[in-house]
mmCIF file of C-alpha atoms and ligand atoms in Angstrom:
data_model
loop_
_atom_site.group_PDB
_atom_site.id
_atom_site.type_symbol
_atom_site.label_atom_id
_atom_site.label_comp_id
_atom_site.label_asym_id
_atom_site.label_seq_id
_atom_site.Cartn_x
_atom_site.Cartn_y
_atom_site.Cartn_z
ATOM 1 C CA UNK Y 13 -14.571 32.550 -53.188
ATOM 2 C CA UNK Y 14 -13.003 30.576 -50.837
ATOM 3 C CA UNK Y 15 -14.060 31.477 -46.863
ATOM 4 C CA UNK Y 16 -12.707 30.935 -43.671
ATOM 5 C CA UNK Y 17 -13.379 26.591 -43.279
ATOM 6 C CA UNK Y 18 -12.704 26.676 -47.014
ATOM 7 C CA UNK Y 19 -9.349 28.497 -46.566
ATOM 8 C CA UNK Y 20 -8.125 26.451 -43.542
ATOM 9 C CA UNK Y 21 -8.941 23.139 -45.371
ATOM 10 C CA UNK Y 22 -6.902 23.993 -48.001
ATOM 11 C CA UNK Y 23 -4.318 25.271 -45.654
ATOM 12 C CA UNK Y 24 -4.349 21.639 -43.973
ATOM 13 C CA UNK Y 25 -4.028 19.717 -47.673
ATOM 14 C CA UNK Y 26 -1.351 21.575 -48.926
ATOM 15 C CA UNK Y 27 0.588 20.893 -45.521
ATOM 16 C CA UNK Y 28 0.204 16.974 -46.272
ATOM 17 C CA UNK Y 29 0.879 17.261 -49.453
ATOM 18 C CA UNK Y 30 3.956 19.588 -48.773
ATOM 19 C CA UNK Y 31 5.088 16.550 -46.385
ATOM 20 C CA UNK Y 32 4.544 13.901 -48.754
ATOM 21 C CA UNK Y 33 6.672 15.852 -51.220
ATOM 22 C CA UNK Y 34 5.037 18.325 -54.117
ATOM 23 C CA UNK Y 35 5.954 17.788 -58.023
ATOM 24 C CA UNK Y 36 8.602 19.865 -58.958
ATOM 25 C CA UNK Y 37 6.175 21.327 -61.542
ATOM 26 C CA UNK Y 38 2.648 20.941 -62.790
ATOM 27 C CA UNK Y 39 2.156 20.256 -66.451
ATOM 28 C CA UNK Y 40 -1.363 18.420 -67.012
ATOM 29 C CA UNK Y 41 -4.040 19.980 -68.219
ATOM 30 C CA UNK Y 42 -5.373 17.617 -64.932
ATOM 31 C CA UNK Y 43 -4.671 20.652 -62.852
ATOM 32 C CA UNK Y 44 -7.191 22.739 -64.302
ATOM 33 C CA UNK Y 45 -9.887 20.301 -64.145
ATOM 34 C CA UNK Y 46 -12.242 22.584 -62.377
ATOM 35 C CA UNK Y 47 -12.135 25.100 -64.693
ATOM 36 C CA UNK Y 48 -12.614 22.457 -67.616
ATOM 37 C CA UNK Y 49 -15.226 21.148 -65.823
ATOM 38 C CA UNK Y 50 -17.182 24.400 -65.382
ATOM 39 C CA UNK Y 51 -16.853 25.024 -69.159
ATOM 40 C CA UNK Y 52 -18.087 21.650 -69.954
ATOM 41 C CA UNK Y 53 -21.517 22.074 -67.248
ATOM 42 C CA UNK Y 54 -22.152 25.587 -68.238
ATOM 43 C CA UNK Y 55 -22.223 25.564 -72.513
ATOM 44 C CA UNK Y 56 -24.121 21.835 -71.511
ATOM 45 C CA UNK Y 57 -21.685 19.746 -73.486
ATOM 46 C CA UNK Y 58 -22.432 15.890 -73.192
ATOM 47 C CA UNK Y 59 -19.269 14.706 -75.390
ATOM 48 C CA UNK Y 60 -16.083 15.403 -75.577
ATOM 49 C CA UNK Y 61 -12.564 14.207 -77.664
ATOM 50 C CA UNK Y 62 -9.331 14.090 -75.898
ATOM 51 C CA UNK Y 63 -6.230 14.777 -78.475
ATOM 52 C CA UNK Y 64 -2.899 13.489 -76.603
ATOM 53 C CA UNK Y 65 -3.712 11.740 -73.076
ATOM 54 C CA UNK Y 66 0.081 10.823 -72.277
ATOM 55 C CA UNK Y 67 0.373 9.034 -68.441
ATOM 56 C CA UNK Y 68 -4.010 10.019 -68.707
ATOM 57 C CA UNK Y 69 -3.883 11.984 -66.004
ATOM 58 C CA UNK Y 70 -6.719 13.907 -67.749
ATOM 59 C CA UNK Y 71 -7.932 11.259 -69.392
ATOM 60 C CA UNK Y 72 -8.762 9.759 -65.896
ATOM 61 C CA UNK Y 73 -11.011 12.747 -64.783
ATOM 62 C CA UNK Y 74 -12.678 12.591 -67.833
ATOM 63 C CA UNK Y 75 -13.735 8.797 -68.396
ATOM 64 C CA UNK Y 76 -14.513 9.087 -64.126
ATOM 65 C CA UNK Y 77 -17.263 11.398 -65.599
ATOM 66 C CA UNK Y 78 -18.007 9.621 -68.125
ATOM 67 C CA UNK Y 79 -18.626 6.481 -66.158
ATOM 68 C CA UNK Y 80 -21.055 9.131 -63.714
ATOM 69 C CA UNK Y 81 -23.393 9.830 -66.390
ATOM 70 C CA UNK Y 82 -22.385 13.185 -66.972
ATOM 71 C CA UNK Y 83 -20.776 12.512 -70.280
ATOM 72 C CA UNK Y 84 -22.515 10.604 -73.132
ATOM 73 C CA UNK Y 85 -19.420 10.041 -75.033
ATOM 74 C CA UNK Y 86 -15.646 10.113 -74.525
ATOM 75 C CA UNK Y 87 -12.894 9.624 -77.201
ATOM 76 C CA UNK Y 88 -9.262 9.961 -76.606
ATOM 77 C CA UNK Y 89 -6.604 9.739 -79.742
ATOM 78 C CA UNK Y 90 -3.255 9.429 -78.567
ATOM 79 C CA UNK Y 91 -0.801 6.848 -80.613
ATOM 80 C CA UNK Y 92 0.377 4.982 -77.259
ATOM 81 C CA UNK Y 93 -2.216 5.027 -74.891
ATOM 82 C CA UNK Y 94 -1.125 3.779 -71.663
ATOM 83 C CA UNK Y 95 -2.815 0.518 -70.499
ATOM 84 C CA UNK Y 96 -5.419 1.766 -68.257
ATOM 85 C CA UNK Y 97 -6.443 4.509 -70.572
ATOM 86 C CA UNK Y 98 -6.800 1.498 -73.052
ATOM 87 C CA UNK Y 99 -9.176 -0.034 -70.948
ATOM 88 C CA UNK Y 100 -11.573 2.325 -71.183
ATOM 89 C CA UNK Y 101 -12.234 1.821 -74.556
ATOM 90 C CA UNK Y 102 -16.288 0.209 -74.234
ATOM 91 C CA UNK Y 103 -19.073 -0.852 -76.975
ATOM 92 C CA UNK Y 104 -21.313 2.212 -75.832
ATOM 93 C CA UNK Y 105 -19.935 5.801 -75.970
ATOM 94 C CA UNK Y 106 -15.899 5.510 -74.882
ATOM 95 C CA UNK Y 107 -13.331 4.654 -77.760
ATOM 96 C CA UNK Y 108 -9.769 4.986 -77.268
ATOM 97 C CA UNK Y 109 -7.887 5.071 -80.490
ATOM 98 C CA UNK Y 110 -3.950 4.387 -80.676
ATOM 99 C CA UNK Y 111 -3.815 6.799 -83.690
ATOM 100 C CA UNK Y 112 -2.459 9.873 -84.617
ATOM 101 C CA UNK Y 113 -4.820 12.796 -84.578
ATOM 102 C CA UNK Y 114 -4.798 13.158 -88.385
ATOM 103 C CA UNK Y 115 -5.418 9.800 -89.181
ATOM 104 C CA UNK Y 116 -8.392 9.490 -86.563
ATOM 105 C CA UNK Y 117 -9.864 12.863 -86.785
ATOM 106 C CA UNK Y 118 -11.461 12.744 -90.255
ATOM 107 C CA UNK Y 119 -13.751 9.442 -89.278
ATOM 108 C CA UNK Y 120 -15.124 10.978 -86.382
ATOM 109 C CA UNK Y 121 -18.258 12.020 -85.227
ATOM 110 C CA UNK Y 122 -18.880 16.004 -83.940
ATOM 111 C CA UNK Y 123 -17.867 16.332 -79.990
ATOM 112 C CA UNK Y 124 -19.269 19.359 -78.149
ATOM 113 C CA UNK Y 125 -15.445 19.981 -76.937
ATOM 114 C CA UNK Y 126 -12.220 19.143 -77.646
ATOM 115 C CA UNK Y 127 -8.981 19.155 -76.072
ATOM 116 C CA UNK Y 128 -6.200 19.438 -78.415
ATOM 117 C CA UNK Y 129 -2.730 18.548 -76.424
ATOM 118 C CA UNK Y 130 -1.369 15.742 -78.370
ATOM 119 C CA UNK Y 131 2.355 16.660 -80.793
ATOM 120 C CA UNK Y 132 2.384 20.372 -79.971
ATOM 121 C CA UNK Y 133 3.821 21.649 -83.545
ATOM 122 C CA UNK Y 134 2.118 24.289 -85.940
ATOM 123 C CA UNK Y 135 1.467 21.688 -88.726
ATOM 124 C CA UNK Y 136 -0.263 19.360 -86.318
ATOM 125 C CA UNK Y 137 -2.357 21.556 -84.278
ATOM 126 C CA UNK Y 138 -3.217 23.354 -87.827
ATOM 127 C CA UNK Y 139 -4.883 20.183 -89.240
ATOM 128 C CA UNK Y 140 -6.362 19.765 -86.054
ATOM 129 C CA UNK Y 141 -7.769 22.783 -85.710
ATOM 130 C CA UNK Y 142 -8.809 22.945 -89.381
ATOM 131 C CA UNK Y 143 -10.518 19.432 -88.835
ATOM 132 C CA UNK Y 144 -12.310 20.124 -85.504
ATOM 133 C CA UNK Y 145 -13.545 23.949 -86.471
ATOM 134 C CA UNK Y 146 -16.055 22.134 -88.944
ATOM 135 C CA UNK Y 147 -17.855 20.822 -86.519
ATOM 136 C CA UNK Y 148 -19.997 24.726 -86.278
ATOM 137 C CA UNK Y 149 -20.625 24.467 -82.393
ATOM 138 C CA UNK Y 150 -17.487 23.098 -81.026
ATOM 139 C CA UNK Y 151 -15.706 24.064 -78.085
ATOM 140 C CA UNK Y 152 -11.993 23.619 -78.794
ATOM 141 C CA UNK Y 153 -9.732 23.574 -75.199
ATOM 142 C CA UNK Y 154 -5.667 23.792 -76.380
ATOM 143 C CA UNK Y 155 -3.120 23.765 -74.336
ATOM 144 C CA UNK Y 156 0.122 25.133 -74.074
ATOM 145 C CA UNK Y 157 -0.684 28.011 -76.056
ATOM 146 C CA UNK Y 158 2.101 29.855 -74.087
ATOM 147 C CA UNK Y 159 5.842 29.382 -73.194
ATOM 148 C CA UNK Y 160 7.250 27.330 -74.250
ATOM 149 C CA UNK Y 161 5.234 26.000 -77.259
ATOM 150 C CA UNK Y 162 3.441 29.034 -78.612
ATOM 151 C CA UNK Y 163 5.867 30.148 -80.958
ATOM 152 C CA UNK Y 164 8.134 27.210 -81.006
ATOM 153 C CA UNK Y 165 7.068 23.518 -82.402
ATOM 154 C CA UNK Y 166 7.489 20.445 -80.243
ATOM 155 C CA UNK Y 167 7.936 17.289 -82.275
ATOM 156 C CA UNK Y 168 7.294 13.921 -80.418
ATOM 157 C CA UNK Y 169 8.049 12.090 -83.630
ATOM 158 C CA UNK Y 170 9.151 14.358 -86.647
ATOM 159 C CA UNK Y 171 9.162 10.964 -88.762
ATOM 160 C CA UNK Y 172 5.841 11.254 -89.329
ATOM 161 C CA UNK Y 173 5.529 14.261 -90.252
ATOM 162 C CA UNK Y 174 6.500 15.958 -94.193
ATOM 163 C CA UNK Y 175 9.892 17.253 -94.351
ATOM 164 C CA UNK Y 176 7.989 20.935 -95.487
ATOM 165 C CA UNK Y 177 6.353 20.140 -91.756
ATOM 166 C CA UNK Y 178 9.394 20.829 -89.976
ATOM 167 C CA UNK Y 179 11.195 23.360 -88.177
ATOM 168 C CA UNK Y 180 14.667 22.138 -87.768
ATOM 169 C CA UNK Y 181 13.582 19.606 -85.167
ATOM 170 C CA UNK Y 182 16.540 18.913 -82.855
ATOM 171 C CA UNK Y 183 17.444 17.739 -79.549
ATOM 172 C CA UNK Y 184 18.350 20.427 -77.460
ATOM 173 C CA UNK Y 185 17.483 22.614 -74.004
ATOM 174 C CA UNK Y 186 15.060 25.838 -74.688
ATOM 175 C CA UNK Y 187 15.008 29.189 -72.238
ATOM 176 C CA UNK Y 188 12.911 32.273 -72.296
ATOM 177 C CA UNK Y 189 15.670 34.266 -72.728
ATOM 178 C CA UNK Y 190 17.085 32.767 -76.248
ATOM 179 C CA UNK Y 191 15.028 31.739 -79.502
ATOM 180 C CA UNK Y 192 17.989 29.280 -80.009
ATOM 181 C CA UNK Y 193 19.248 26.391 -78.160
ATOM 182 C CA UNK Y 194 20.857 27.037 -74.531
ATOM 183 C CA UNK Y 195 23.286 24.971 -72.191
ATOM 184 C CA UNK Y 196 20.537 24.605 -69.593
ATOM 185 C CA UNK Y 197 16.744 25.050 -69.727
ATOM 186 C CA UNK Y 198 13.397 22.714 -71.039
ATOM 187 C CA UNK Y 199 15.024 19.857 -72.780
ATOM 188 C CA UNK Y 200 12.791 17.088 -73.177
ATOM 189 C CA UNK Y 201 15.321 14.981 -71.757
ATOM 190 C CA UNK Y 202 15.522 12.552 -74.918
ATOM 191 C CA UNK Y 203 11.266 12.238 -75.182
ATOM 192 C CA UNK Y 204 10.884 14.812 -77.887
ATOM 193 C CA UNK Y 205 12.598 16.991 -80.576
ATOM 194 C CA UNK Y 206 12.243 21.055 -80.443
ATOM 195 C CA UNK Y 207 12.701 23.859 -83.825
ATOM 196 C CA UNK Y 208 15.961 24.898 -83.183
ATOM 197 C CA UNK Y 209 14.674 28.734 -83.183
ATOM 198 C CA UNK Y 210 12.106 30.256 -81.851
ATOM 199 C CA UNK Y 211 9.383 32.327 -84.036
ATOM 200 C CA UNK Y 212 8.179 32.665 -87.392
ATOM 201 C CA UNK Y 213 4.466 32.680 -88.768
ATOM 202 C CA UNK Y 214 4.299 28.816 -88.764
ATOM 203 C CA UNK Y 215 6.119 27.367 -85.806
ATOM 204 C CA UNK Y 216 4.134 26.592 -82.807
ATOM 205 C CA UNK Y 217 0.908 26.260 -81.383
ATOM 206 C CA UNK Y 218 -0.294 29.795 -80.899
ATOM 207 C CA UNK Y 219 1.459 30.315 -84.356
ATOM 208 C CA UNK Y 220 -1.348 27.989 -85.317
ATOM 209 C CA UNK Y 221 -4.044 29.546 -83.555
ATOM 210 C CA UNK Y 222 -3.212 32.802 -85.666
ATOM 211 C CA UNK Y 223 -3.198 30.607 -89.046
ATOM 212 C CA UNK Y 224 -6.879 29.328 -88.286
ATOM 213 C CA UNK Y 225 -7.679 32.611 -87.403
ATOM 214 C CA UNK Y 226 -7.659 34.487 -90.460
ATOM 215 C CA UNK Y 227 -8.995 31.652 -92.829
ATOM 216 C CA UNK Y 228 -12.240 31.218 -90.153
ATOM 217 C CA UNK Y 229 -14.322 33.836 -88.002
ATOM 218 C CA UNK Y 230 -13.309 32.589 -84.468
ATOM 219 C CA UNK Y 231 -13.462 33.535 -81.386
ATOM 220 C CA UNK Y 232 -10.514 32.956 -78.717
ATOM 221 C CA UNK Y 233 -9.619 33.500 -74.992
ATOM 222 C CA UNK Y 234 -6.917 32.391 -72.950
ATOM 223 C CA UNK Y 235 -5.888 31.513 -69.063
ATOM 224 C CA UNK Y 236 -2.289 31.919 -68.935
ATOM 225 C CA UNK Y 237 -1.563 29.490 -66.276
ATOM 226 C CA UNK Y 238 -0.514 26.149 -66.498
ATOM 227 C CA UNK Y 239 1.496 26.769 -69.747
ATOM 228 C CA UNK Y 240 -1.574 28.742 -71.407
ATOM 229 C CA UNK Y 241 -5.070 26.641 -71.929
ATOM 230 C CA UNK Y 242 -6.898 28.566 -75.261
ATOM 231 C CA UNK Y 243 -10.564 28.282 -75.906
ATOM 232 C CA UNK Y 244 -11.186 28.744 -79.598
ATOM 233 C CA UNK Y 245 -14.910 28.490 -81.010
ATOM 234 C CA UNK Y 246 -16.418 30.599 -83.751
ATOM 235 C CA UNK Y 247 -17.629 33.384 -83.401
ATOM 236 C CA UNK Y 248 -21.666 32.298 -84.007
ATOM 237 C CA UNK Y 249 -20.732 29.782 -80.821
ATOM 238 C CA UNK Y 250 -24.221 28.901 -79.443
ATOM 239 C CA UNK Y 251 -22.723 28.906 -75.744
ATOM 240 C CA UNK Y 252 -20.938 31.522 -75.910
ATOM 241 C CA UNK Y 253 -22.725 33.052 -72.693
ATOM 242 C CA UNK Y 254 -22.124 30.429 -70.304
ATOM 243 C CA UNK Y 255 -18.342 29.900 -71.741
ATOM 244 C CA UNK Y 256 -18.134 33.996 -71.095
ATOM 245 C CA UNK Y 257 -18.898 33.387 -67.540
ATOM 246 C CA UNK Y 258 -17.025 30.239 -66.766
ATOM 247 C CA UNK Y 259 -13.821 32.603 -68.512
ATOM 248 C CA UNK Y 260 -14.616 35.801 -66.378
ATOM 249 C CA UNK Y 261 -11.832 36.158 -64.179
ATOM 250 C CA UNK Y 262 -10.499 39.424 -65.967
ATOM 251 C CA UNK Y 263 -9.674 40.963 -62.622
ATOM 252 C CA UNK Y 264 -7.255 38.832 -61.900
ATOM 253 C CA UNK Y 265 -5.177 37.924 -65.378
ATOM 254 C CA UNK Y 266 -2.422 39.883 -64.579
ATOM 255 C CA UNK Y 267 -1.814 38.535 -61.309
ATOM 256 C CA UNK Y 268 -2.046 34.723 -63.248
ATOM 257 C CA UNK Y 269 0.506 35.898 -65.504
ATOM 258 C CA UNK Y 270 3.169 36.729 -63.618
ATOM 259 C CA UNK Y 271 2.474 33.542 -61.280
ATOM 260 C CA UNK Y 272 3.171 32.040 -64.535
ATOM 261 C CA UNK Y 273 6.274 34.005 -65.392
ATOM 262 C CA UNK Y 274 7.849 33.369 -61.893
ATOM 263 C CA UNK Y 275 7.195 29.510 -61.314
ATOM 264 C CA UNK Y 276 9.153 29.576 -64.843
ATOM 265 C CA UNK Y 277 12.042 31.158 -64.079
ATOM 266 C CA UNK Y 278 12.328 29.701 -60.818
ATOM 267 C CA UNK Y 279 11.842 26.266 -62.365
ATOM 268 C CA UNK Y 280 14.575 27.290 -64.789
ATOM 269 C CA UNK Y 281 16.706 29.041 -62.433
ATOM 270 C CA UNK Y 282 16.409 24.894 -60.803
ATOM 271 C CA UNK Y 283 17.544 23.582 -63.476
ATOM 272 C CA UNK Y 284 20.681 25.909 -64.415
ATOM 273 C CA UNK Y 285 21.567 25.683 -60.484
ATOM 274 C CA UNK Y 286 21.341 21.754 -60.834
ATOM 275 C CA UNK Y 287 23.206 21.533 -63.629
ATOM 276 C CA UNK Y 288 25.741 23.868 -62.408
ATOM 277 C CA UNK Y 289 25.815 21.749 -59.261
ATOM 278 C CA UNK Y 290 26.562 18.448 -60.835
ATOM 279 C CA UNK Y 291 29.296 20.547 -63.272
ATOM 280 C CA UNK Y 292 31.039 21.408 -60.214
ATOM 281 C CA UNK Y 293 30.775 17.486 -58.781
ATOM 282 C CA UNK Y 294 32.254 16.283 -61.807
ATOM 283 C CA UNK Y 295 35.191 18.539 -61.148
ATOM 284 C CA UNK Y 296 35.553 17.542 -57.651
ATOM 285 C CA UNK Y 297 35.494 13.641 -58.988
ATOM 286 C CA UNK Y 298 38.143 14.844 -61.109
ATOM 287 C CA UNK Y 299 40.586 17.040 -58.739
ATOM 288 C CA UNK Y 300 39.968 13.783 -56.126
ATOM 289 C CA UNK Y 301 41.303 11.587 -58.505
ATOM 290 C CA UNK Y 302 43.867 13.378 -59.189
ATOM 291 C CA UNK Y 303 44.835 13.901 -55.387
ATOM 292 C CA UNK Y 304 44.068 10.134 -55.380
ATOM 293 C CA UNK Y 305 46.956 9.525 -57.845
ATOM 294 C CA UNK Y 306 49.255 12.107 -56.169
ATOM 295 C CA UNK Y 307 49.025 10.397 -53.057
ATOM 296 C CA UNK Y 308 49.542 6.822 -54.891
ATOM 297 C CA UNK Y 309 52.448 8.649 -56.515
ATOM 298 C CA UNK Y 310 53.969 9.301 -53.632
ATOM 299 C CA UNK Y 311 53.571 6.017 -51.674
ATOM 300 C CA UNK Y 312 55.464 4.639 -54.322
ATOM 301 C CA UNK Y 313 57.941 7.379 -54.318
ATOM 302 C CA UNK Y 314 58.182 6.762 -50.690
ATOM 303 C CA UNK Y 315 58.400 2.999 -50.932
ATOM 304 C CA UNK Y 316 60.721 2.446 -53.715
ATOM 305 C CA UNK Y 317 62.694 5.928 -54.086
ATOM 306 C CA UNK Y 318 62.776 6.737 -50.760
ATOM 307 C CA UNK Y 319 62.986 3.188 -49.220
ATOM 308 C CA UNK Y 320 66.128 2.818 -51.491
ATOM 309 C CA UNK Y 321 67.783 5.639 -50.603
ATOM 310 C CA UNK Y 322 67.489 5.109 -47.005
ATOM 311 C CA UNK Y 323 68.204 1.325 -46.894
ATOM 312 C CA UNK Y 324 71.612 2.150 -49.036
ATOM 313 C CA UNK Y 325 72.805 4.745 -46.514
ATOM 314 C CA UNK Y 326 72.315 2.131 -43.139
HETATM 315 C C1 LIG D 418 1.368 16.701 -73.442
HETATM 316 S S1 LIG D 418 0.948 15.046 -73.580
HETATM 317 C C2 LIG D 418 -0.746 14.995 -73.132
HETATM 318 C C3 LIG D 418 -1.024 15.271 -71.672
HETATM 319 C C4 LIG D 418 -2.445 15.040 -71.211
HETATM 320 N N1 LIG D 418 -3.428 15.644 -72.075
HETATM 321 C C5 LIG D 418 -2.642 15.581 -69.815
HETATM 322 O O1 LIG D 418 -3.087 16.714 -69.675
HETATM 323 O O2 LIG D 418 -2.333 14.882 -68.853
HETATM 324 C C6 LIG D 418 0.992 14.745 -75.290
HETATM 325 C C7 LIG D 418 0.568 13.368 -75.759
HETATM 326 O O3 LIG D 418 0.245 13.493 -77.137
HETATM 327 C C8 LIG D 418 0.550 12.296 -77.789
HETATM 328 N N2 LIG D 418 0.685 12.588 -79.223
HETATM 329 C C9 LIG D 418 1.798 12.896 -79.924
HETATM 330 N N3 LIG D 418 1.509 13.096 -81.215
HETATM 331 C C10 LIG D 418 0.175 12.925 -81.340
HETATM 332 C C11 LIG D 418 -0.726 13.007 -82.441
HETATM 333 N N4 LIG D 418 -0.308 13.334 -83.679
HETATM 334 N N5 LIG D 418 -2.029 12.743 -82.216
HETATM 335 C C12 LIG D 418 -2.465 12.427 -80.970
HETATM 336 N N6 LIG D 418 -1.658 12.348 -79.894
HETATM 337 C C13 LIG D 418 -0.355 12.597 -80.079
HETATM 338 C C14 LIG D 418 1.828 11.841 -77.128
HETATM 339 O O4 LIG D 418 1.956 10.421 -77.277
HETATM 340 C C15 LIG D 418 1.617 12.281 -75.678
HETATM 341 O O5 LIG D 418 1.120 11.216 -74.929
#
C-alpha cells in the first residue's frame, strides 16, 4: 500500500508526465510489469518465453532482467522482431527467433512462464496453448483475454493461416456495442484483419482458453485490466501458492473492471467524436468551396455581365 511520501511521489510523476503529454491509451503488457514481475519472483521461475514482442516494450523489461541475473534464459518468438529486440539474441541463454509461434514452439526447450501475446486468434493461441501446457509446471501469462479479443479473432496475417482457421477476417472498425463491423470504433488502422462477427465457440482468445480447458485439468485466473492478462497452469501447478498470493487482489476486481469498462468507452467515445469531427471538416471544405466558386461566379458575373451592361448604357 502506497503511504503518504509514496502517494505524493506518484502525485509529482504523473504531473510530469501529464506535461510531457500521456498516451492516449495503454496497450503493453509493459504496463503490468510489476505484477509480472511478482509472479515470476514468487513461483521462483528462472526462464521465461515471450510469444509476440511487437515495438518490445516488454521484451525490454524482460532481457533488462535477464542481463541482471535474475533470469537464466529468455526467448522471444515474434516473426519481425524489431532491431534492438534482435540484438539481444546471445550464445548463452537469450534467443530471439523471427518465427511464427507454431513453427518455433515445437523445438523448444520447457520455460517456467510464458507470455502468449503474439496473432491473437482462437486457432493460434489454441496450438499455443496446446504446445506450452505440456510442459507440466508452466506458468502461461495471456493477454488480451478480454475486450476486444476474447471472443473475437485478430489476424495479423490470415495468409498463413488454413482457410478452416478463419473467421471471416476483414478490415473493419469493432465496438462493444455490435458483434459486427461499426462506422467508428478499434480498427487496426490497416495493421491487422478482425472476424467480421463477434462470438462463437472458436473465435478468439478466451474462446481458446475454454477449448484447452475441457481437453486438460487447468487452472485459470484473470486481472481484467489492461485488456485482460490470464494466468493458465494446471491444476497440479507446483507454485500454485505463491502465484495465489501474487493474484490476491479479490477485494478490489470489481473496482478494476469497471476502470476497464470506462477507459473503453471513453477511448471509443474519442474516437466516434474524432471521426465525427473530421466528418464535419470535410463538409466545411466542401460548403467553402462552394462559397469559393459562388464568389468566383460572381466576379465574373460582375466583370463581364455586369461590366457590359453598364459600359453599353454610358
Ligand atoms: C500485441 S503485439 C505484442 C506486444 C508485446 N508483447 C508488448 O506487450 O509490448 C503482437 C505481436 O505478435 C506478433 N505475432 C503475430 N503473429 C505471431 C505468431 N504467429 N507468432 C509469434 N508472434 C506473432 C506480431 O508481429 C506483433 O509484433
Amino acid at each position: 500500500m502506497h503511504g503518504i511520501i509514496n502517494h505524493h511521489e506518484y502525485l509529482v510523476e504523473a504531473a510530469k508526465r501529464a506535461r510531457a503529454g500521456n498516451k492516449p491509451l495503454i496497450h503493453s503488457l509493459s504496463e503490468a510489469r510489476e505484477l509480472i514481475f511478482d509472479v515470476i519472483d514468487r513461483i521462483g521461475a528462472r526462464s521465461v518465453c515471450e510469444i509476440g514482442s511487437e515495438g518490445g516494450l516488454m521484451s525490454e523489461e524482460l532481457h533488462a532482467r535477464y542481463r541482471s541475473g535474475k533470469l537464466d534464459r529468455l526467448t522471444v518468438i515474434d516473426p519481425f522482431p524489431t532491431q534492438t529486440v534482435a540484438s539481444y539474441g546471445d550464445d548463452r541463454g537469450c534467443k530471439v527467433l523471427a518465427q511464427l509461434s507454431s513453427d518455433a514452439l515445437p523445438d523448444l526447450p520447457a520455460h517456467d512462464v510464458y507470455i502468449i501475446d503474439g496473432d491473437h486468434n482462437f486457432f493460434t493461441v489454441y496450438g499455443e496453448l496446446k504446445q506450452v501446457l505440456k510442459h507440466e509446471n508452466a506458468l502461461v501469462i495471456m493477454h488480451d483475454i478480454s475486450w476486444p479479443w476474447a471472443h473475437r479473432d485478430l489476424y495479423y496475417d490470415a495468409s498463413v493461416l488454413p482457410d478452416s482457421a478463419k473467421n471471416d477476417p476483414v478490415h473493419g472498425a469493432i465496438h462493444p456495442s455490435s458483434s459486427g463491423i461499426v462506422p467508428h470504433g478499434f480498427d487496426g488502422r490497416g495493421q491487422y484483419t478482425v472476424a467480421a462477427e463477434e462470438g462463437g465457440d472458436t473465435n478468439g482468445v478466451f474462446r481458446a482458453v475454454v477449448a484447452i480447458s475441457q481437453e486438460v485439468d487447468i487452472a485459470f485466473s484473470s486481472v481484467p485490466a489492461l485488456f485482460g492478462i490470464g494466468f493458465v497452469r494446471s491444476q497440479s501447478f507446483a507454485h500454485e501458492a505463491g502465484l495465489s498470493k501474487a493474484l490476491d487482489f479479490s477485494a478490489i476486481e470489481p473496482l478494476l473492471y469497471r476502470l476497464e469498462e470506462n477507459r473503453l468507452t471513453t477511448y471509443l467515445r474519442v474516437i466516434e467524436l474524432e471521426a465525427h469531427l473530421h466528418e464535419r471538416n470535410v463538409e466545411l471544405v466542401r460548403i467553402n468551396k462552394g462559397r469559393l466558386s459562388l464568389f468566383e461566379f460572381a466576379k465574373i458575373f460582375g466583370r463581364f455581365v455586369l461590366g457590359g451592361f453598364l459600359s453599353k448604357g454610358r
